[in-house]
Short mmCIF file of C-alpha atoms and ligand atoms in Angstrom, two decimals:
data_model
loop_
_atom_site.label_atom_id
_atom_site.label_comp_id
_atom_site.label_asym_id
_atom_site.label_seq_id
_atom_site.Cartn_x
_atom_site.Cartn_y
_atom_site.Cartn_z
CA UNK A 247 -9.62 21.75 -11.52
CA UNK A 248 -7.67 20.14 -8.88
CA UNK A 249 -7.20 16.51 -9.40
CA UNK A 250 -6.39 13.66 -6.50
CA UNK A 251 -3.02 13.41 -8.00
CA UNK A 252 -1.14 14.97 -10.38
CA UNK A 253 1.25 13.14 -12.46
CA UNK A 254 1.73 15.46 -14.92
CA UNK A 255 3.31 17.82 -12.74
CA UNK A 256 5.85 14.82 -11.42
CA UNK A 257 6.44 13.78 -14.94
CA UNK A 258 7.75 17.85 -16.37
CA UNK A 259 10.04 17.97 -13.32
CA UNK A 260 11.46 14.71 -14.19
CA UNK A 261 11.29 14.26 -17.85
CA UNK A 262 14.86 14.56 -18.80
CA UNK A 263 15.54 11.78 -16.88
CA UNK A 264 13.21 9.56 -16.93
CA UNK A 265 13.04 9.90 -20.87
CA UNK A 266 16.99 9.53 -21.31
CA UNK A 267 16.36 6.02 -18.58
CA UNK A 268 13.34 4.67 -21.10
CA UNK A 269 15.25 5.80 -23.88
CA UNK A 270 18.16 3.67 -22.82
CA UNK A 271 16.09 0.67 -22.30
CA UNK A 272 14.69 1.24 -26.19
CA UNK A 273 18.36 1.09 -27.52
CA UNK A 274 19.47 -1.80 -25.18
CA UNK A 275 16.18 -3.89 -26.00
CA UNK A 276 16.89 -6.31 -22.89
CA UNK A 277 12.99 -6.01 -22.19
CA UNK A 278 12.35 -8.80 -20.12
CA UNK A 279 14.22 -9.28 -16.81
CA UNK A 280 16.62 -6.79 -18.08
CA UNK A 281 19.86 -4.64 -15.78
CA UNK A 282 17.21 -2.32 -14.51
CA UNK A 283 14.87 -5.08 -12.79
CA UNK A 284 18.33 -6.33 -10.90
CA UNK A 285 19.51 -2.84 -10.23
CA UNK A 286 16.10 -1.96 -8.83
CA UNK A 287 15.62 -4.85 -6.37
CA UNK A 288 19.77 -4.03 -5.38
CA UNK A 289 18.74 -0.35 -4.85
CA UNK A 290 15.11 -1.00 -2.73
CA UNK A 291 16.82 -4.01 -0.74
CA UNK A 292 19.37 -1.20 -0.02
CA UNK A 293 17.48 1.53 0.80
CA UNK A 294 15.23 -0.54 3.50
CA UNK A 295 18.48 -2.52 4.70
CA UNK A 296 17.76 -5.74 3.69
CA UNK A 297 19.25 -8.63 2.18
CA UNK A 298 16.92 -9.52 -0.85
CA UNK A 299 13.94 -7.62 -3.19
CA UNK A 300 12.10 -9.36 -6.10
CA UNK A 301 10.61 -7.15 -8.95
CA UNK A 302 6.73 -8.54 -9.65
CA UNK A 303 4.32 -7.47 -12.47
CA UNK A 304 2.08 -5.54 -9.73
CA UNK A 305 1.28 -5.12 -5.35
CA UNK A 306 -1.38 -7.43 -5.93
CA UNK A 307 1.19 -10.24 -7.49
CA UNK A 308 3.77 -8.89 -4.73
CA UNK A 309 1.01 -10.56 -2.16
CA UNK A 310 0.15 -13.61 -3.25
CA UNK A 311 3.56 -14.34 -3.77
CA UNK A 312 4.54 -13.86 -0.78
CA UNK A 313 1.89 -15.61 0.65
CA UNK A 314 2.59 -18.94 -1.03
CA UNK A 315 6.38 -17.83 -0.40
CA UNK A 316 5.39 -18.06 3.40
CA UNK A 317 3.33 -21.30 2.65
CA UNK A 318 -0.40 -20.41 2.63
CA UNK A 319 -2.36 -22.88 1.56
CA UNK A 320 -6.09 -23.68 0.84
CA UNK A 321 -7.24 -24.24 3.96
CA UNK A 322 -5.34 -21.87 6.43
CA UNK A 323 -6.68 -18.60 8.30
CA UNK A 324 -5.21 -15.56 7.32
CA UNK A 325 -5.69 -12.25 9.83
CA UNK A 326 -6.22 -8.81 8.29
CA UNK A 327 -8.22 -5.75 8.14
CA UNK A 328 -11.39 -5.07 6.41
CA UNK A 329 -10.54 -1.69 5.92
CA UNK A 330 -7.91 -1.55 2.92
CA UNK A 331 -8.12 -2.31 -1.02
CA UNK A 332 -9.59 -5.57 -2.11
CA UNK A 333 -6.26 -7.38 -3.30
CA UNK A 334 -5.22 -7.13 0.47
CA UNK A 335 -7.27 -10.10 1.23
CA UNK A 336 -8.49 -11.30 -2.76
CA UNK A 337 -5.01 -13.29 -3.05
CA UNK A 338 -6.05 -15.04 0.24
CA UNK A 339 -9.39 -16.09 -1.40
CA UNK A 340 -7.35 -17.16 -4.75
CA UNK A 341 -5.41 -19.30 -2.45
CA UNK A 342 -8.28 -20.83 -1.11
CA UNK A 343 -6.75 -19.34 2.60
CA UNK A 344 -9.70 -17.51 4.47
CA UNK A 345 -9.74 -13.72 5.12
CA UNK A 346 -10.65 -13.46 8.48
CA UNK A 347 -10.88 -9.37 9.20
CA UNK A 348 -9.97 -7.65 12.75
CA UNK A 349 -11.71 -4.40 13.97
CA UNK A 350 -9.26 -1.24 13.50
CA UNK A 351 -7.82 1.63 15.32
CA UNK A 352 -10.31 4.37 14.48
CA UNK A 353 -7.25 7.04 15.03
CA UNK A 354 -4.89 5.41 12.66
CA UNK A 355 -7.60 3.27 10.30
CA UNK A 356 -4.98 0.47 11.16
CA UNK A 357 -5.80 -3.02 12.23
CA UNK A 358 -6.31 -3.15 15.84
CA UNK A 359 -3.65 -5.56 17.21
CA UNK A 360 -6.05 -6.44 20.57
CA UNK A 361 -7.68 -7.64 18.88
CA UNK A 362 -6.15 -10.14 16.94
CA UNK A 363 -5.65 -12.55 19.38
CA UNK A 364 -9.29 -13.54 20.52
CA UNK A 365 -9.45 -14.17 16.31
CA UNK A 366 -6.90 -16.97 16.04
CA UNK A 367 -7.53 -20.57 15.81
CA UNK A 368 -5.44 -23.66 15.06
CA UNK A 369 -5.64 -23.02 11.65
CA UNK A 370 -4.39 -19.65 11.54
CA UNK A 371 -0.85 -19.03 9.67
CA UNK A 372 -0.30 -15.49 8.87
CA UNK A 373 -1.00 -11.94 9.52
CA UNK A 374 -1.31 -9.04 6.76
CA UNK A 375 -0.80 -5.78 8.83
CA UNK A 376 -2.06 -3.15 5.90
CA UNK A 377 0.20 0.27 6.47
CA UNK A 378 -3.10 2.19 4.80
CA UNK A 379 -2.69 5.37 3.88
CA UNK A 380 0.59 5.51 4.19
CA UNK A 381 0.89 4.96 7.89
CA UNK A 382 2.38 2.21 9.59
CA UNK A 383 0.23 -0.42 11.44
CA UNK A 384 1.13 -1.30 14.96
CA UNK A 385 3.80 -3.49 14.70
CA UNK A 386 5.11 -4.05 18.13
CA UNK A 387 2.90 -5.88 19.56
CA UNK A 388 1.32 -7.28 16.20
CA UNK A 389 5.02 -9.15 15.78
CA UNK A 390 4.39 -10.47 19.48
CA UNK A 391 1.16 -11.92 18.97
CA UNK A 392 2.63 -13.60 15.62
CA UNK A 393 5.70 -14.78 17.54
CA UNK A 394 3.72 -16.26 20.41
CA UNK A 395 1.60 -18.23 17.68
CA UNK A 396 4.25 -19.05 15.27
CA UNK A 397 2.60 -17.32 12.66
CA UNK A 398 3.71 -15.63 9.46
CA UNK A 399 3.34 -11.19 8.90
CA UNK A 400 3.88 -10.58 5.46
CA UNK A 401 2.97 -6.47 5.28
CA UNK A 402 1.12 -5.34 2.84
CA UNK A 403 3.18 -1.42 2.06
CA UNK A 404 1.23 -1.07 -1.26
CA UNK A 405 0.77 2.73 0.53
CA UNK A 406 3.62 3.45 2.31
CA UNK A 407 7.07 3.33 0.47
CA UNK A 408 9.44 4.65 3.13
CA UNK A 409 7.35 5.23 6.37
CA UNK A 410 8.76 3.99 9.77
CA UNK A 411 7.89 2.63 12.45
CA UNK A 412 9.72 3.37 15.46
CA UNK A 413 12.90 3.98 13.25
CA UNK A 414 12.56 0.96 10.86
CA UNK A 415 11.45 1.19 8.03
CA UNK A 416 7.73 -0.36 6.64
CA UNK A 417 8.73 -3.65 5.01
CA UNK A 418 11.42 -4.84 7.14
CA UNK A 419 10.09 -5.49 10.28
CA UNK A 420 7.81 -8.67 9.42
CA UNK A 421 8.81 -11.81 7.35
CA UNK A 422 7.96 -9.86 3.75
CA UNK A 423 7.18 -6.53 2.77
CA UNK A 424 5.18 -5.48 -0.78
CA UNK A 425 4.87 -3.19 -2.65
CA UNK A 426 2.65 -1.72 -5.47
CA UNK A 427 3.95 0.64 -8.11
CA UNK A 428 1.13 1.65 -9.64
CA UNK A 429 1.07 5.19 -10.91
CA UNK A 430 -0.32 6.69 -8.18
CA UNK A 431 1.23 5.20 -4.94
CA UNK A 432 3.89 7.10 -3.54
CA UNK A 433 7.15 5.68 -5.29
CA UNK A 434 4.68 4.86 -8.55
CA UNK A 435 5.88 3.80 -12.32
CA UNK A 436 3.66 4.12 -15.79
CA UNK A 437 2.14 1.39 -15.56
CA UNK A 438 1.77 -1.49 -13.31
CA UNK A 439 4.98 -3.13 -11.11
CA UNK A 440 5.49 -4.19 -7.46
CA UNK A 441 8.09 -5.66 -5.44
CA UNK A 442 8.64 -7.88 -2.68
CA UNK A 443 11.66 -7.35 0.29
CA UNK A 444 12.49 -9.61 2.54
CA UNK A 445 15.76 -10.95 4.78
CA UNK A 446 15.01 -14.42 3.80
CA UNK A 447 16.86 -15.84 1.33
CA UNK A 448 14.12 -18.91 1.27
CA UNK A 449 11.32 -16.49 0.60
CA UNK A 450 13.49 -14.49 -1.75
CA UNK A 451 14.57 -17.56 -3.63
CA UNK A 452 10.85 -18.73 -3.91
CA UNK A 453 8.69 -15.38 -5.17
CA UNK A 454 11.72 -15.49 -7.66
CA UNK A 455 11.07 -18.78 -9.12
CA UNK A 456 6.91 -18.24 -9.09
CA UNK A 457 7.32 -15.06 -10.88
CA UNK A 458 9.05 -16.88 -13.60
CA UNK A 459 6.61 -19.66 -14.38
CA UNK A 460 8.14 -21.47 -11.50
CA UNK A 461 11.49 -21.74 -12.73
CA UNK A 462 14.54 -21.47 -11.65
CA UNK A 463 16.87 -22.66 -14.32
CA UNK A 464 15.59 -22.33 -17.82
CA UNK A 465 12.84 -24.62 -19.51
CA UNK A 466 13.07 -26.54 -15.55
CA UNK A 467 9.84 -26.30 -13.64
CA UNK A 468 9.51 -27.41 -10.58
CA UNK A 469 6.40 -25.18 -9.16
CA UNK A 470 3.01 -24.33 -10.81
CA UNK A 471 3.72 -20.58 -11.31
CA UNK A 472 3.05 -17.28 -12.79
CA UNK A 473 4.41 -15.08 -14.83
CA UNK A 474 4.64 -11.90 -12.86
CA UNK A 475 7.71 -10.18 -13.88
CA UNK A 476 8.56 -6.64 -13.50
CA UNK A 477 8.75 -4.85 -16.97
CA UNK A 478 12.31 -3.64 -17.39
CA UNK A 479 11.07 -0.19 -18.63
CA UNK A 480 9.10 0.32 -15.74
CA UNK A 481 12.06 -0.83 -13.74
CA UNK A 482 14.51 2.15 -15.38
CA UNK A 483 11.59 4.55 -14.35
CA UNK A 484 11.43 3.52 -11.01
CA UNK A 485 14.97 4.25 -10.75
CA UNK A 486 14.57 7.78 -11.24
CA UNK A 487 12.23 7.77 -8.81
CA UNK A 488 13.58 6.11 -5.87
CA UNK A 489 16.41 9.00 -5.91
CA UNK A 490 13.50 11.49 -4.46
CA UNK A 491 11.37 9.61 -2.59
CA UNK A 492 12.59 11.11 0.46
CA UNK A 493 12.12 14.47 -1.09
CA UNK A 494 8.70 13.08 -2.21
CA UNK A 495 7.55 12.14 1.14
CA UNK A 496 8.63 15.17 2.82
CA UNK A 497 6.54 17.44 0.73
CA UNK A 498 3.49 15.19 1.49
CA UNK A 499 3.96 15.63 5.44
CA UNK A 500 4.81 19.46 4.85
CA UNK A 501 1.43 19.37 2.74
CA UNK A 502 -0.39 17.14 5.60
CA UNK A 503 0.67 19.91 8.09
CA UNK A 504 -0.94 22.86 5.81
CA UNK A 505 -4.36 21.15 5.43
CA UNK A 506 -4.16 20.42 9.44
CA UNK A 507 -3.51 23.63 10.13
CA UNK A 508 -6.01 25.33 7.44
CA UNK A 509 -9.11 22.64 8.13
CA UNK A 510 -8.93 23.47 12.18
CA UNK A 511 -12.34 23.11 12.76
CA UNK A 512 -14.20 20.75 15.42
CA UNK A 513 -16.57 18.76 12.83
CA UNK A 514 -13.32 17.45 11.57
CA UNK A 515 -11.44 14.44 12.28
CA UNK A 516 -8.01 15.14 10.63
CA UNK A 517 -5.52 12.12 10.19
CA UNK A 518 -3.06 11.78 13.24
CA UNK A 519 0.25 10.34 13.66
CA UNK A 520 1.05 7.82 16.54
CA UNK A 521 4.04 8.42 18.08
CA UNK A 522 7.20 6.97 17.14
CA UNK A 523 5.66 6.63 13.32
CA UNK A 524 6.41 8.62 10.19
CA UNK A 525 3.30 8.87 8.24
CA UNK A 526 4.24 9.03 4.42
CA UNK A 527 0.54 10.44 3.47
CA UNK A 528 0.03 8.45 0.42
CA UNK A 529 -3.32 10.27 1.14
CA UNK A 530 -4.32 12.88 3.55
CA UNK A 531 -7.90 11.23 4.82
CA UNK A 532 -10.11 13.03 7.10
CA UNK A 533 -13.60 11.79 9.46
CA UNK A 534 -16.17 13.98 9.20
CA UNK A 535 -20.09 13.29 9.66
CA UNK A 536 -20.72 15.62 6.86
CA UNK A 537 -18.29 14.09 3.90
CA UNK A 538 -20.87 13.78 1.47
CA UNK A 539 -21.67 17.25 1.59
CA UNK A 540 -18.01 17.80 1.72
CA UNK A 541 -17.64 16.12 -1.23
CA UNK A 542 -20.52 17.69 -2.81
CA UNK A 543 -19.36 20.64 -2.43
CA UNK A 544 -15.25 20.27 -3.51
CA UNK A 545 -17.19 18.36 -6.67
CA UNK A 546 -19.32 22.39 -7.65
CA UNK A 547 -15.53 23.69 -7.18
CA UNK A 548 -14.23 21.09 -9.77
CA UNK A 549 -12.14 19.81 -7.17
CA UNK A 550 -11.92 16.19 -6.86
CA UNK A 551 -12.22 14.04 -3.25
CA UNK A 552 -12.54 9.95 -2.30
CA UNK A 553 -13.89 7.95 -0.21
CA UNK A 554 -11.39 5.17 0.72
CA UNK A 555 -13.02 2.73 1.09
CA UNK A 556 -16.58 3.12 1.30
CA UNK A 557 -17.79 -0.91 1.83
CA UNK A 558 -15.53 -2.79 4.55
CA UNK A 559 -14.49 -6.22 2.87
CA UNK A 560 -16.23 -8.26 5.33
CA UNK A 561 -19.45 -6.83 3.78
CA UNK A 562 -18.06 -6.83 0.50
CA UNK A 563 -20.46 -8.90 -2.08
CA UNK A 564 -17.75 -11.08 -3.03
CA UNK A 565 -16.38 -12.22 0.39
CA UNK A 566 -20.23 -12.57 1.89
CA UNK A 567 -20.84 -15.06 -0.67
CA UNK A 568 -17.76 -17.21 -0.31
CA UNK A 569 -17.09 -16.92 3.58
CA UNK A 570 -20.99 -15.67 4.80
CA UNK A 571 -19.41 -13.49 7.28
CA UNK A 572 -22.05 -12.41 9.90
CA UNK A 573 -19.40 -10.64 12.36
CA UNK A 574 -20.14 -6.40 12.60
CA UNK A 575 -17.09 -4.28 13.12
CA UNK A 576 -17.96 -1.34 14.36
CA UNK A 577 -15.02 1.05 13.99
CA UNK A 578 -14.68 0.26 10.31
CA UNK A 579 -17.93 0.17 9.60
CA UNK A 580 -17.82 4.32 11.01
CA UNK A 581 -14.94 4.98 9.19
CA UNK A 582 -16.52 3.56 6.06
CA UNK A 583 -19.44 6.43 6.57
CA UNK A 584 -17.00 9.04 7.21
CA UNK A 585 -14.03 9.40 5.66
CA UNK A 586 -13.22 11.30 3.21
CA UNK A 587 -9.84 11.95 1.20
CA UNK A 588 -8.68 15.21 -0.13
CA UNK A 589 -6.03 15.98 -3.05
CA UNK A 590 -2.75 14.91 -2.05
CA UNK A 591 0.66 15.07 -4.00
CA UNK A 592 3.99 16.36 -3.40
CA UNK A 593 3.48 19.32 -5.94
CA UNK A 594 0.20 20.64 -4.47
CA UNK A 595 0.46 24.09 -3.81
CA UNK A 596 0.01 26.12 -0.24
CA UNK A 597 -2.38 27.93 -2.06
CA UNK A 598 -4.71 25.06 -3.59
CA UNK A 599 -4.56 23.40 0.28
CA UNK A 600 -5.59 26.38 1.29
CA UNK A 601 -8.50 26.51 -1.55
CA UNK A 602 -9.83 23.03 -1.03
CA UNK A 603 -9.87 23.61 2.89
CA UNK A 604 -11.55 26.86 2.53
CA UNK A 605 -14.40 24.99 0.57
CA UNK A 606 -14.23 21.93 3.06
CA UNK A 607 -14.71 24.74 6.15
CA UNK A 608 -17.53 26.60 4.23
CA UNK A 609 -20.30 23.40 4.64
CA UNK A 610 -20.29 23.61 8.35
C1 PLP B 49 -3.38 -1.58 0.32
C2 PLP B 49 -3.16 -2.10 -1.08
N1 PLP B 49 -2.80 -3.39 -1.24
C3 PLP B 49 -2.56 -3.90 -2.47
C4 PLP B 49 -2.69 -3.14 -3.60
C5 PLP B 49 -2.50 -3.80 -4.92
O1 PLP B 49 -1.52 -3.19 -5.72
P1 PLP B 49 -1.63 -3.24 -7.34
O2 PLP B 49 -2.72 -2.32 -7.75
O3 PLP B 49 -0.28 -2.78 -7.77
O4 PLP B 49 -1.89 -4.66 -7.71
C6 PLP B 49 -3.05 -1.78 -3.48
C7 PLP B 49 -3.14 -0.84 -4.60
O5 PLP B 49 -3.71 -0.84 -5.57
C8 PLP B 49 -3.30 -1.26 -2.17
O6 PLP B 49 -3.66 0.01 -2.02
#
């Protein structure tokens, strides 16, 4: 059996450490807002060269946040992809903001910034570049399109802790970056927890305040808020972490670059890298007109596959019946039929890669 990720694996490496950190929360019982939520946010501001970080309960939270950080309101456009995980564009709904979704990059699966421009109208505010899969969106000329309109680009990193883009890091090179920590993202904790970076000290100042009930000074409300704190346990875990997520990352390209070489074969699309990016393969997705047989047959060998995502969210139930979206995007629409993701994880072995592509090659 060869699961999509293994956390076991991660967790038997790690466990002296990470139980002596939990166990050191336990004896301190500071459980809410606690050393390890401040250390945290010091050590991820740090480690992407910025000024400010803000622990939240989860990536989801870290968005909408942001978003009312940045000033969305009921009312306003918001740009974004169609192809990601629903929370990209659900916080715009709970906002009352509209989702409106751009075509993407069939090479990348990232938005396509061409065509961004033809999509913006007066009451367009922000952008949500989505760095899926672990690789970074086009930012370049997404940040000039932003610029020229005045408009926000809060990126969503939920799958990319610690790519680059031409040198800088994921996160730093709009107004906010966020970030999930659930279990199974690249830098992940046991349980839920995100974060939000930015070199604002406004925005910084304000997810602060909404993720404590929209306080700043105790029992003194002065927003309508949440309470979307990061727990202080899963904060002491994360530290652990963050000390190999270089490591982490590395062994996911090194493990990108097996399957590439081992699944050679011309009925498959394997994931590329654009130049000047560092893809952190949060997962190792492939095209193929096939993939349900693919998956078929990985499924006999008890090995597990995905389909990220299989319904775009401009035809998603939800978002037809709030925003009756009658726009077809092609490119996502194809990638939606044919992609297929494969086991990824730092600890996979050469010789499972080499297992699961054997099985992939055999249904051509
Ligand atoms: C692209 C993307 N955005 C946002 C989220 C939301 O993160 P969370 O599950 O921590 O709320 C996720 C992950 O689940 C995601 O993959």
């Amino acid at each position: 059996m060869i699961p999509m990720v293994d956390l076991k694996r991660q967790y038997a490496a790690l466990k002296m450490e990470i139980d002596a950190a939990v166990s050191d929360v336990l004896e301190k019982t500071q459980f809410i807002l606690g050393p390890n939520v401040g250390k945290l946010e010091e050590e991820v501001a740090a480690y992407h060269g910025l000024a400010y970080a803000a622990g939240v309960a989860n990536g989801t939270d870290a968005l909408l946040l942001a978003l009312r950080a940045c000033g969305i309101k009921s009312g306003d456009e918001v740009i974004t992809t169609p192809f990601t995980f629903i929370a990209t564009a659900e916080v715009v709904a709970q906002l009352g903001a509209i989702p409106v979704f751009v075509d993407i990059c069939p090479d990348t699966f990232n938005i396509n910034p061409d065509l961004i421009e033809e999509k913006i109208t007066p009451r367009t505010k922000a952008i949500i570049p989505v760095h899926l899969f672990g690789h970074p969106a086009d930012m370049e000329p997404i940040m000039q399109t932003a610029a020229k309109h005045n408009l926000k680009v809060i990126e969503d990193c939920a799958q990319a802790f610690g790519a680059r883009y031409q040198n800088r890091r994921t996160g730093t090179i709009g107004d906010v970056g966020c970030f999930s920590f659930f279990p199974s993202k690249n830098l992940g904790c046991y349980g839920d927890g995100g974060m939000v970076i930015t070199k604002d000290e406004t925005i910084a100042r304000q997810v602060k305040m909404l993720r404590n009930h929209g306080s700043q000074v105790r029992y003194h409300h002065s927003e309508v808020g949440y309470n979307s704190r990061l727990d202080e346990i899963q904060a002491a875990i994360l530290r652990v972490k963050l000390k190999y997520i270089d490591q982490f990352n590395e062994a996911r390209r090194s493990n990108a670059a097996a399957y590439c070489a081992a699944l050679d074969n011309k009925n498959i699309i394997p994931p590329s890298t654009a130049q000047g990016s560092e893809h952190v393969f949060h997962q190792f997705t492939i095209r193929a007109q096939n993939r349900d047989a693919i998956a078929r047959a990985l499924t006999e060998k008890e090995i597990a596959s995905a389909v990220y995502y299989p319904v775009p969210l401009h035809q998603q139930e939800v978002f037809v019946k709030l925003f009756d979206y009658s726009i077809s995007l092609p490119v996502s629409e194809m990638c939606a039929r044919e992609v297929l993701s494969l086991p990824m994880f730092p600890e996979l072995s050469g010789k499972e890669i080499q297992l699961i592509a054997d099985v992939v090659r055999s249904t051509f």
